[in-house]
Coordinates of C-alpha atoms in Angstrom, one line a residue:
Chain A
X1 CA 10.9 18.9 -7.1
X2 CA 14.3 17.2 -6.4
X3 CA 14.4 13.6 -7.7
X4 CA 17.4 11.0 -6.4
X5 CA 17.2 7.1 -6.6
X6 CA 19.7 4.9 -6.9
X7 CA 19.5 0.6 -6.8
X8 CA 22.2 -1.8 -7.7
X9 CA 22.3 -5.8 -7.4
X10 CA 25.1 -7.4 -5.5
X11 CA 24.8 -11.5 -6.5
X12 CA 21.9 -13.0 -5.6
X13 CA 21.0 -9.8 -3.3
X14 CA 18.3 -7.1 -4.8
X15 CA 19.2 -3.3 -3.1
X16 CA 16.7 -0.9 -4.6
X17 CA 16.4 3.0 -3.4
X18 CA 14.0 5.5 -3.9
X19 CA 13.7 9.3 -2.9
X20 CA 11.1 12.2 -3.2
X21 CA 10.3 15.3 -1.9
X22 CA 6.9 17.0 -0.8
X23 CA 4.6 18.7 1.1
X24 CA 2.5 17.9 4.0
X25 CA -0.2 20.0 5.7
X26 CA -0.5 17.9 8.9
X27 CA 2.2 15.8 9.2
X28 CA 1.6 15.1 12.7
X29 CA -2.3 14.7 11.9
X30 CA -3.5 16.9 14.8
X31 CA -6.3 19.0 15.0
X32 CA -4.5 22.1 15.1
X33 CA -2.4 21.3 12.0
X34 CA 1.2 22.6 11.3
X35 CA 2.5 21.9 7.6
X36 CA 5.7 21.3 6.2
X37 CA 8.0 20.1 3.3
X38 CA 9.9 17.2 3.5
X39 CA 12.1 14.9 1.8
X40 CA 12.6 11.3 1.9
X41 CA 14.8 8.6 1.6
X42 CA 14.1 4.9 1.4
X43 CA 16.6 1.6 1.0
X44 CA 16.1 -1.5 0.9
X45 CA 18.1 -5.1 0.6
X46 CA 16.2 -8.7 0.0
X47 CA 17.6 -12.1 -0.1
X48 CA 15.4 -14.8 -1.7
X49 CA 16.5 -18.7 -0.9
X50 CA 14.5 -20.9 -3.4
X51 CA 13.8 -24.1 -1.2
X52 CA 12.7 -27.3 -3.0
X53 CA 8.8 -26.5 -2.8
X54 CA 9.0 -23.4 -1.1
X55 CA 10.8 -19.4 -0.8
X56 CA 12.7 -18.1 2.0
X57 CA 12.5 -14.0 1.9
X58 CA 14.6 -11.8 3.9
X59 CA 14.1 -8.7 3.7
X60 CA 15.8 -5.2 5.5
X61 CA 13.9 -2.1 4.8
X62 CA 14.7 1.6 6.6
X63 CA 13.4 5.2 5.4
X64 CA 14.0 8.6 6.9
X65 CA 11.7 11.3 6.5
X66 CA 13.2 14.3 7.1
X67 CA 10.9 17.2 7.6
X68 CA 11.9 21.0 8.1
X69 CA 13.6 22.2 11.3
X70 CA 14.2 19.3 13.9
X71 CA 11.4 17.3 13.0
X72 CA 12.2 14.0 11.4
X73 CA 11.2 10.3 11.8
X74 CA 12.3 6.8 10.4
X75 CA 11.9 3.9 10.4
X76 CA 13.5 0.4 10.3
X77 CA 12.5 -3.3 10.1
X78 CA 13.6 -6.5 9.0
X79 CA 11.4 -9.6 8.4
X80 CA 11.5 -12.8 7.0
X81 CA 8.6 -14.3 4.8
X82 CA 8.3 -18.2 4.2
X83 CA 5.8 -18.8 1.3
X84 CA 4.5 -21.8 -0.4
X85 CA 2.3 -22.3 -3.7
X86 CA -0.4 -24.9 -3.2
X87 CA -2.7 -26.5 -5.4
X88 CA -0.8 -26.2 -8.6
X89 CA 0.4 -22.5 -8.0
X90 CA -3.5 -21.5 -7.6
X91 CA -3.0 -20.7 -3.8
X92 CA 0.2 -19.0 -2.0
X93 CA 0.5 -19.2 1.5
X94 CA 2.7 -16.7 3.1
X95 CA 3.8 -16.6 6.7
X96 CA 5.9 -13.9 7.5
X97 CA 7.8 -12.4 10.6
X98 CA 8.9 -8.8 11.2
X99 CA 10.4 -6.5 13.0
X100 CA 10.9 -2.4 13.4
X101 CA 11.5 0.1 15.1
X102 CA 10.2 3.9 14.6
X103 CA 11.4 6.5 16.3
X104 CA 9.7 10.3 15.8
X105 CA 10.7 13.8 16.3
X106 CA 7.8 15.7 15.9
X107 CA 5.5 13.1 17.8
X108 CA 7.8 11.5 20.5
X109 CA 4.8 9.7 22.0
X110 CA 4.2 8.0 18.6
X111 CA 8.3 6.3 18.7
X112 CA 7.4 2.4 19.3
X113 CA 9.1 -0.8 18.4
X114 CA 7.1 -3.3 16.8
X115 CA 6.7 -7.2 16.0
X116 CA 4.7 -9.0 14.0
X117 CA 3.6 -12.0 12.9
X118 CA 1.6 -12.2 9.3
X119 CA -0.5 -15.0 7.8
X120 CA -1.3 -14.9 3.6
X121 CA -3.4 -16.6 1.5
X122 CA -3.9 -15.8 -1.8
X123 CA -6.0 -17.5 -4.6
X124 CA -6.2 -17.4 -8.1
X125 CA -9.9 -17.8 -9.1
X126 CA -9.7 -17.6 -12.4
X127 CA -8.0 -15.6 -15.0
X128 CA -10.0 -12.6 -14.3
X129 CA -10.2 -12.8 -10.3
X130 CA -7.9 -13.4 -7.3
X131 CA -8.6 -13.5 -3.7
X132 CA -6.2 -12.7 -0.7
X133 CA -6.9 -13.3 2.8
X134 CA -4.6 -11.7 5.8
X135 CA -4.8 -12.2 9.6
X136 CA -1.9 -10.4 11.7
X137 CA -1.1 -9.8 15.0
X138 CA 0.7 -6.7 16.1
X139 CA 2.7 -6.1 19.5
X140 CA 3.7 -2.4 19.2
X141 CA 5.7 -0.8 22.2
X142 CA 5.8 3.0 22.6
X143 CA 8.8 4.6 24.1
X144 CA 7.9 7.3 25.8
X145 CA 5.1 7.9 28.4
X146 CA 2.3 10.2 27.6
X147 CA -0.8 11.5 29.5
X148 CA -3.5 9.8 27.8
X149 CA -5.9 12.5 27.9
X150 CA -3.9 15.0 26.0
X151 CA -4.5 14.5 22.6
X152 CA -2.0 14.5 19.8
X153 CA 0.0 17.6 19.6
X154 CA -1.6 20.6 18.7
X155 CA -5.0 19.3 19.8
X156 CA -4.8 21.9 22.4
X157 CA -2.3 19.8 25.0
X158 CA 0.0 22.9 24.8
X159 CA 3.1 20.7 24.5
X160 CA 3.8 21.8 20.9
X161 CA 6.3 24.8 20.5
X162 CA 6.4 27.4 17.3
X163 CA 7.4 24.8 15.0
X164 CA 4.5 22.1 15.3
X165 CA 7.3 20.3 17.6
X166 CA 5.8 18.4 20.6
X167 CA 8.4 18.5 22.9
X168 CA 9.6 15.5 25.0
X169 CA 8.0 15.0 28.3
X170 CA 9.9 16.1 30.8
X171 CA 9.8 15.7 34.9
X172 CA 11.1 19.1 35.8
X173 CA 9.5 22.1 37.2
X174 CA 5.5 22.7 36.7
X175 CA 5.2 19.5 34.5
X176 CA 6.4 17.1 38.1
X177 CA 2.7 16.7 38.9
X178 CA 2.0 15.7 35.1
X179 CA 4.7 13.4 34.3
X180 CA 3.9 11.3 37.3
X181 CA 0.4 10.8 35.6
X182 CA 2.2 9.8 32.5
X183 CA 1.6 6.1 31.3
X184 CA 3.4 3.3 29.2
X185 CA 1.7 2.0 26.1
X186 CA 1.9 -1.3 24.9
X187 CA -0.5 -2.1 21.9
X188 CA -1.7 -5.4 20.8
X189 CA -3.3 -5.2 17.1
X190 CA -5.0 -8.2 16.0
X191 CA -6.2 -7.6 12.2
X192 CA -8.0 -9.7 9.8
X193 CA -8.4 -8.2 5.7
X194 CA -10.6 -10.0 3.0
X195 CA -9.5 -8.9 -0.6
X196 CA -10.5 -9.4 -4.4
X197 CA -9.1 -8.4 -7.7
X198 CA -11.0 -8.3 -10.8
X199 CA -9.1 -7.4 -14.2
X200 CA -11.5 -5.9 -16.1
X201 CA -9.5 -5.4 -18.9
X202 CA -5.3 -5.4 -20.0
X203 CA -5.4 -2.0 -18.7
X204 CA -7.9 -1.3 -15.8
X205 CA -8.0 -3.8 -12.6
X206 CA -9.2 -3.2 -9.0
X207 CA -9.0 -4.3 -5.8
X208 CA -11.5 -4.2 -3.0
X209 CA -10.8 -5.0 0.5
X210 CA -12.3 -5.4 3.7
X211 CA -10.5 -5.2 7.4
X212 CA -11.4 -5.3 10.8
X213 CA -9.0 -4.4 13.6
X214 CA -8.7 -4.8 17.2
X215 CA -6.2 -2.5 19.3
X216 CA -5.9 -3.9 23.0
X217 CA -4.0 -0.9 24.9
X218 CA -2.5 -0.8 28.4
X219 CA -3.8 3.2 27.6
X220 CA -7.5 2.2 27.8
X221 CA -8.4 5.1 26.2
X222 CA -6.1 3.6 22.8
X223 CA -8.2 0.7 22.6
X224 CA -10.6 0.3 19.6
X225 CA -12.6 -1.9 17.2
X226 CA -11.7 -0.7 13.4
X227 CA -14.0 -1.4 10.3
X228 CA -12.7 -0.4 6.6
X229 CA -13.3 -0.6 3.0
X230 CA -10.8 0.4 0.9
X231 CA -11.1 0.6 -3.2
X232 CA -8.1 0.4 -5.4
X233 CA -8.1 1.3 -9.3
X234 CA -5.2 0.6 -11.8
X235 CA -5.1 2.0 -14.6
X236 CA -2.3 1.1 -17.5
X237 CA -2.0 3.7 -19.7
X238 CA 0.6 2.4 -21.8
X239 CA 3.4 0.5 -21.3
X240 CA 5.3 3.2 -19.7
X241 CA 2.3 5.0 -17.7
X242 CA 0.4 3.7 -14.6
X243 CA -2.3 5.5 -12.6
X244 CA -3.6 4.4 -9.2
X245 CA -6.2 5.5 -7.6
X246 CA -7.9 4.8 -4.3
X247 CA -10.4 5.5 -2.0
X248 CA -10.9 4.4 1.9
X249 CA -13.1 4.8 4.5
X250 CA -12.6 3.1 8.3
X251 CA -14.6 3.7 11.4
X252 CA -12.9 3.6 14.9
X253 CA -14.7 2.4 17.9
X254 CA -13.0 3.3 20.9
X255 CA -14.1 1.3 24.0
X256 CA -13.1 3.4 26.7
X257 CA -13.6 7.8 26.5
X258 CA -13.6 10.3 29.5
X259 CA -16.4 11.4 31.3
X260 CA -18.2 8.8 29.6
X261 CA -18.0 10.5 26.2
X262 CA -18.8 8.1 23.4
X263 CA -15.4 8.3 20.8
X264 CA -15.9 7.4 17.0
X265 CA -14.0 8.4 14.7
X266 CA -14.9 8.2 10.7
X267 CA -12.1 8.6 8.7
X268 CA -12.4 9.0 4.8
X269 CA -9.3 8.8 2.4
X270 CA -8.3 9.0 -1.0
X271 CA -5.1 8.8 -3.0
X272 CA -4.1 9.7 -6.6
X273 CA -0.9 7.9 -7.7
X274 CA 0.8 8.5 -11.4
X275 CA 4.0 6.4 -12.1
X276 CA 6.5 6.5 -15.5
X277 CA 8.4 3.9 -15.8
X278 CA 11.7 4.1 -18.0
X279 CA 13.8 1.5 -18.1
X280 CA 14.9 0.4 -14.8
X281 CA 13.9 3.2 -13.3
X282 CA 10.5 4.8 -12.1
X283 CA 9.3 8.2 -11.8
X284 CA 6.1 8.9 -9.5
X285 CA 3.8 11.1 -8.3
X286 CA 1.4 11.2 -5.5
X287 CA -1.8 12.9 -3.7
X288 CA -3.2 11.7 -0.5
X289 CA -5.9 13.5 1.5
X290 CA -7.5 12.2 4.3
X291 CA -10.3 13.6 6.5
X292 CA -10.9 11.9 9.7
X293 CA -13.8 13.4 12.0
X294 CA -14.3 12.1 15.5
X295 CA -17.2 12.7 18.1
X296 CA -14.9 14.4 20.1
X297 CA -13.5 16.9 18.1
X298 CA -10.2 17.6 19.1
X299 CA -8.8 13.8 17.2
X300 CA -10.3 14.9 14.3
X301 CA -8.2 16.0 11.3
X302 CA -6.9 16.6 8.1
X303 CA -4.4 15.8 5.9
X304 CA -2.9 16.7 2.5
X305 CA 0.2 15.8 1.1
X306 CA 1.9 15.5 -2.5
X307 CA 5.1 13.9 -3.1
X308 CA 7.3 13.6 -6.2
X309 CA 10.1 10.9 -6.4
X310 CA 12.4 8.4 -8.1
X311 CA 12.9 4.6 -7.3
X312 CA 15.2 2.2 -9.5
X313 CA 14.1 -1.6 -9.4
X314 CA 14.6 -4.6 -11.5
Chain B
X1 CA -28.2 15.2 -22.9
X2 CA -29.8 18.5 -22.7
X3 CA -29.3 18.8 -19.4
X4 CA -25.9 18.6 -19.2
X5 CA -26.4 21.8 -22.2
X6 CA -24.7 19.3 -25.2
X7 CA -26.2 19.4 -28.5
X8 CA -27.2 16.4 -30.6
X9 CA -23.7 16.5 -32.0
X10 CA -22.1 17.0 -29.0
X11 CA -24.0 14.4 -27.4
X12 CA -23.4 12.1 -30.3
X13 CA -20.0 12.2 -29.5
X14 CA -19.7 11.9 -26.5
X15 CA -21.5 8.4 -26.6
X16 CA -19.4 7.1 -29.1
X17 CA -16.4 8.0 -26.8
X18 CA -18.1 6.4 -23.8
X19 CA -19.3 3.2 -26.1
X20 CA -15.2 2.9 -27.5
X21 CA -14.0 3.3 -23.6
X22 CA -16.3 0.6 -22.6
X23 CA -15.6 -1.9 -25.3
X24 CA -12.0 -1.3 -24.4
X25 CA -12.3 -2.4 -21.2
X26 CA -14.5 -5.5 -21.8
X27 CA -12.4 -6.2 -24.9
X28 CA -10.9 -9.7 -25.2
X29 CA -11.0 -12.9 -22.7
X30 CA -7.6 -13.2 -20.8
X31 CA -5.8 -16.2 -20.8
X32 CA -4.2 -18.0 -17.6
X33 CA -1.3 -19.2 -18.5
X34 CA 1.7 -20.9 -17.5
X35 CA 5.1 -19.6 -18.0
X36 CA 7.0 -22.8 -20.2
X37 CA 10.3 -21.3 -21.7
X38 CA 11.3 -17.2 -21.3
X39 CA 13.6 -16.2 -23.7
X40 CA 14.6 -12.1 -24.5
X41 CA 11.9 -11.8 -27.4
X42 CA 9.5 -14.6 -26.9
X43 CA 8.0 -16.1 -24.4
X44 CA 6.1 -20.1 -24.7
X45 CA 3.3 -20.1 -22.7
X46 CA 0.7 -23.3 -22.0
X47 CA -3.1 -22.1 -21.8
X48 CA -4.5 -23.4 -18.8
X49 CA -8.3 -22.4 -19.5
X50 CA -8.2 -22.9 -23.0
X51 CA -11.6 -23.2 -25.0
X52 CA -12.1 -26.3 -27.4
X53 CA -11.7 -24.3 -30.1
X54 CA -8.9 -21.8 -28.9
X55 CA -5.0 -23.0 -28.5
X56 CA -3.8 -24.9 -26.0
X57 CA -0.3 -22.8 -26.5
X58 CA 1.2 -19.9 -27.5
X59 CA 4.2 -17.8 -28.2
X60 CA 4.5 -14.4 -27.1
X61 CA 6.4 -12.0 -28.7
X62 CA 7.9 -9.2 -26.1
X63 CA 10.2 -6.4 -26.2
X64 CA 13.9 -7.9 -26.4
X65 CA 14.9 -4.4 -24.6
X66 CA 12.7 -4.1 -21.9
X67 CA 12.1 -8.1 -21.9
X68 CA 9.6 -10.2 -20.1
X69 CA 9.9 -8.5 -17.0
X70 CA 8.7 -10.3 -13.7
X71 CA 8.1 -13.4 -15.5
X72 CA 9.6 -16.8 -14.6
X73 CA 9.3 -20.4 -16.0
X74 CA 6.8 -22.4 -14.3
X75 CA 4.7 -19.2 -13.5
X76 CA 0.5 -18.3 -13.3
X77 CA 0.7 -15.5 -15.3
X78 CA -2.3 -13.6 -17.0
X79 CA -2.4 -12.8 -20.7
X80 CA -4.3 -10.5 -22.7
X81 CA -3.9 -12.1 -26.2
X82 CA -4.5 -9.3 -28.5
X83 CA -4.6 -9.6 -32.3
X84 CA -4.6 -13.1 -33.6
X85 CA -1.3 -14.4 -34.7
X86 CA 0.6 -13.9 -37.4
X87 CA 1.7 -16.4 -40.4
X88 CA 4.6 -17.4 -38.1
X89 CA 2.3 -18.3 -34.9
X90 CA 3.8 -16.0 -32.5
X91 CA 1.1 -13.6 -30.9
X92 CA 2.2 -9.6 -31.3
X93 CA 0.1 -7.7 -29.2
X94 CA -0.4 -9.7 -26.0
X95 CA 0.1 -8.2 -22.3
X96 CA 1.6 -10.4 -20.2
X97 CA 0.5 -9.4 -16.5
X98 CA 2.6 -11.4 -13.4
X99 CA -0.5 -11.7 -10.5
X100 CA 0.4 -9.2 -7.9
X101 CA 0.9 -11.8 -4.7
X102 CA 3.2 -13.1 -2.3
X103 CA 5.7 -10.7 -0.3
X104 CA 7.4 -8.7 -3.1
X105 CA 4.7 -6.5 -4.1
X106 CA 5.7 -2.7 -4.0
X107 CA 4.1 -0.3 -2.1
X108 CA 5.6 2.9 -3.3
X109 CA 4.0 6.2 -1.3
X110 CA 2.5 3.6 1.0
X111 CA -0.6 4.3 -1.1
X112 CA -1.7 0.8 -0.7
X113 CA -0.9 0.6 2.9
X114 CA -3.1 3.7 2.9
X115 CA -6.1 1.8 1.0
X116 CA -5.8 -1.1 3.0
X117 CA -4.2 -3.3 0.6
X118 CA -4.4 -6.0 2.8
X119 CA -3.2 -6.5 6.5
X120 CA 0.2 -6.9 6.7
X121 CA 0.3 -3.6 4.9
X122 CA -0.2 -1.3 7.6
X123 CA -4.4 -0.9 7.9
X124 CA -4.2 0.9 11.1
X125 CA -1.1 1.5 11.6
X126 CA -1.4 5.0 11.7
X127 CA 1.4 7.6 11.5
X128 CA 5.1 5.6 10.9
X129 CA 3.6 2.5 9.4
X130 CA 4.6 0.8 6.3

């Protein structure tokens, strides 16, 4: 696979880079699933102020994830993070604002901005244990109308054309009646995540966290409680070799269904991450695969995808 | 171990990899330390959970190429000590491991995100997160 990265320092600025290349089975993660390579670019810049008792963070982040044929998506956002160590470094509280905005060929409906505002604690128990405690609240405004009942593309809303491409809702012709049942989606997703690390050695730690989400949708059929576990393992080979491994599962509640058809969806997710690291620069390698099965079967899905890459970072 | 169709020997073996794998991992107490002086071969640390009978402070030997990366005067840091010293006092063999906290921590592949690595790092967030 093609590797590129690239990250320089400008003063007191970090600018770091990274870029891989892979394969994704259901990139739009629709029922009907449509796979393709892809290659991707990330950049970064962040500025760090050092106040008297405190950090300023500024950070701009963008990727672009360019997929075969007309199919790409990317993202940008900027935030600013204000953080704090309290009782004698033990504790750091972070409080951090953001801002992005994605926009998406292959799943127009998914193109949103988003703002956010974050709250972090984190707490060093010991020289074994930490703890981290996160509460966010997520405004996320999709672009584009969409009939709420069709599904995501490929999940038999016929809007998807021979490439796995939906195609942009348009008002013309047979689709007039349609597009004037088409509604705006704001989101607003309240979260709240309980971690702890153990090291259980110099070379093996883990991480185990627990989330609960609440998506409020003007889409009533978008709204949902969301209960996870996740479980992450590092593993330090050597100096120069890190594994990462992981393992998720989340259940979806959704509040509102049609024709009174209850909607959970049980999604199950693993990851497999290897990373070299030589020098400045870092080599990596990745597998994710999730399987996500709902009550009503045409949200459920699956997903593989592997991806090589490069990043340089001080 | 029969039923996993080893021999004695085989099964012999295969213990004393297990036993070495799991003394590995529950090898040596880490130390939480505090970061005093950083300098491109050795770093001074002050042991905040010392025992009475264990130093109070140490010096770290590190790599002068790749140096004491992440690491910062004034710093919480974790150390896995390692061999005792040598006749000159300065530990060899210890890891020195920055906690993994505050806004700057990585998320390459989005893998954490993924995992749910905490909030603000996309749990939800479904397709274009991160």
């Amino acid at each position: 696979m093609l590797l590129f990265s690239c990250q320089t320092s400008a003063d007191d600025i970090e600018l770091s880079g990274e870029a891989s290349v892979g394969y994704d089975t259901n990139p739009a993660q629709s029922h009907a699933s449509e796979d393709l390579a892809f290659a991707h670019i990330a950049l970064g810049a962040v500025k760090t102020l050092n106040l008297e008792q405190s950090d300023l963070r500024f950070a701009l982040d963008g990727w672009y994830h360019d997929y075969e044929a007309d199919n790409d998506s990317y993202r940008l956002s900027l935030s600013s993070a204000w953080s704090r160590p309290i009782a004698r470094d033990r504790g750091l509280l972070t409080f951090s604002v953001s801002g992005a905005i994605y926009r998406d060929a292959l799943v127009p409906a998914d193109a949103r901005n988003e703002g956010a505002l974050t709250l972090r604690y984190d707490h060093i128990l010991n020289a074994r244990d930490t703890v981290g405690l996160s509460a966010e609240v997520r405004r996320l405004d999709y672009r584009n109308p969409s009939l709420p009942w069709s599904g995501r593309p490929g999940s038999g809303s016929g809007r998807q054309n021979s490439g796995g491409r939906c195609k942009p809702s348009g008002r013309q012709g047979p689709r007039r009646r349609s597009a004037a049942l088409e509604q705006r989606r704001n989101d607003q997703r309240s979260t709240i995540a309980l971690d702890a690390t153990h090291a259980w050695s110099p070379t093996l730690s883990t991480r185990i966290t627990l989330a609960h989400a609440r998506n409020a949708s003007t889409v009533a059929l978008e709204s949902y409680d969301r209960n996870g576990i996740g479980l992450l393992a590092q593993f330090m080979l050597n100096n120069a070799w890190r594994l990462e491994s992981g393992l998720g599962w989340s259940r979806s509640d959704y509040s509102h269904t049609q024709r009174r058809l209850e909607r959970r969806d049980e999604e199950l997710n693993a990851a497999l991450v290897i990373r070299h690291r030589r020098g400045a620069r870092e080599l990596f390698c990745s597998l994710d695969w999730i399987d996500s099965d709902s009550t009503i079967d045409v949200h459920s899905f699956r997903q593989q995808v592997a991806q090589c890459g490069m990043a340089w970072s001080f | 171990m029969a039923w996993l169709g080893l021999s004695n020997r085989q099964s012999k073996r295969l213990a004393a990899l297990a036993l070495c794998c799991v003394s590995s991992v529950w090898a040596d107490e880490p130390w939480l330390a505090r970061v005093q002086s950083v300098e491109p071969n050795r770093v001074t640390l002050a042991i905040e959970n010392a025992a009475e009978s264990g130093p109070h402070s140490a010096v770290v030997a590190v790599d002068p190429q790749s140096g004491p990366s992440g690491i910062a005067p004034g710093q919480l840091i974790q150390v896995w000590p390692g061999q005792p010293p040598g006749p000159d006092g300065i530990w060899n063999q210890a890891r020195l491991v920055p906690f993994e906290r505050g806004p700057g921590v990585t998320d390459r592949t989005g893998v954490r995100a993924r995992i749910m690595f905490g909030a603000q790092r996309g749990f939800g967030g479904g397709r274009g997160g991160r």
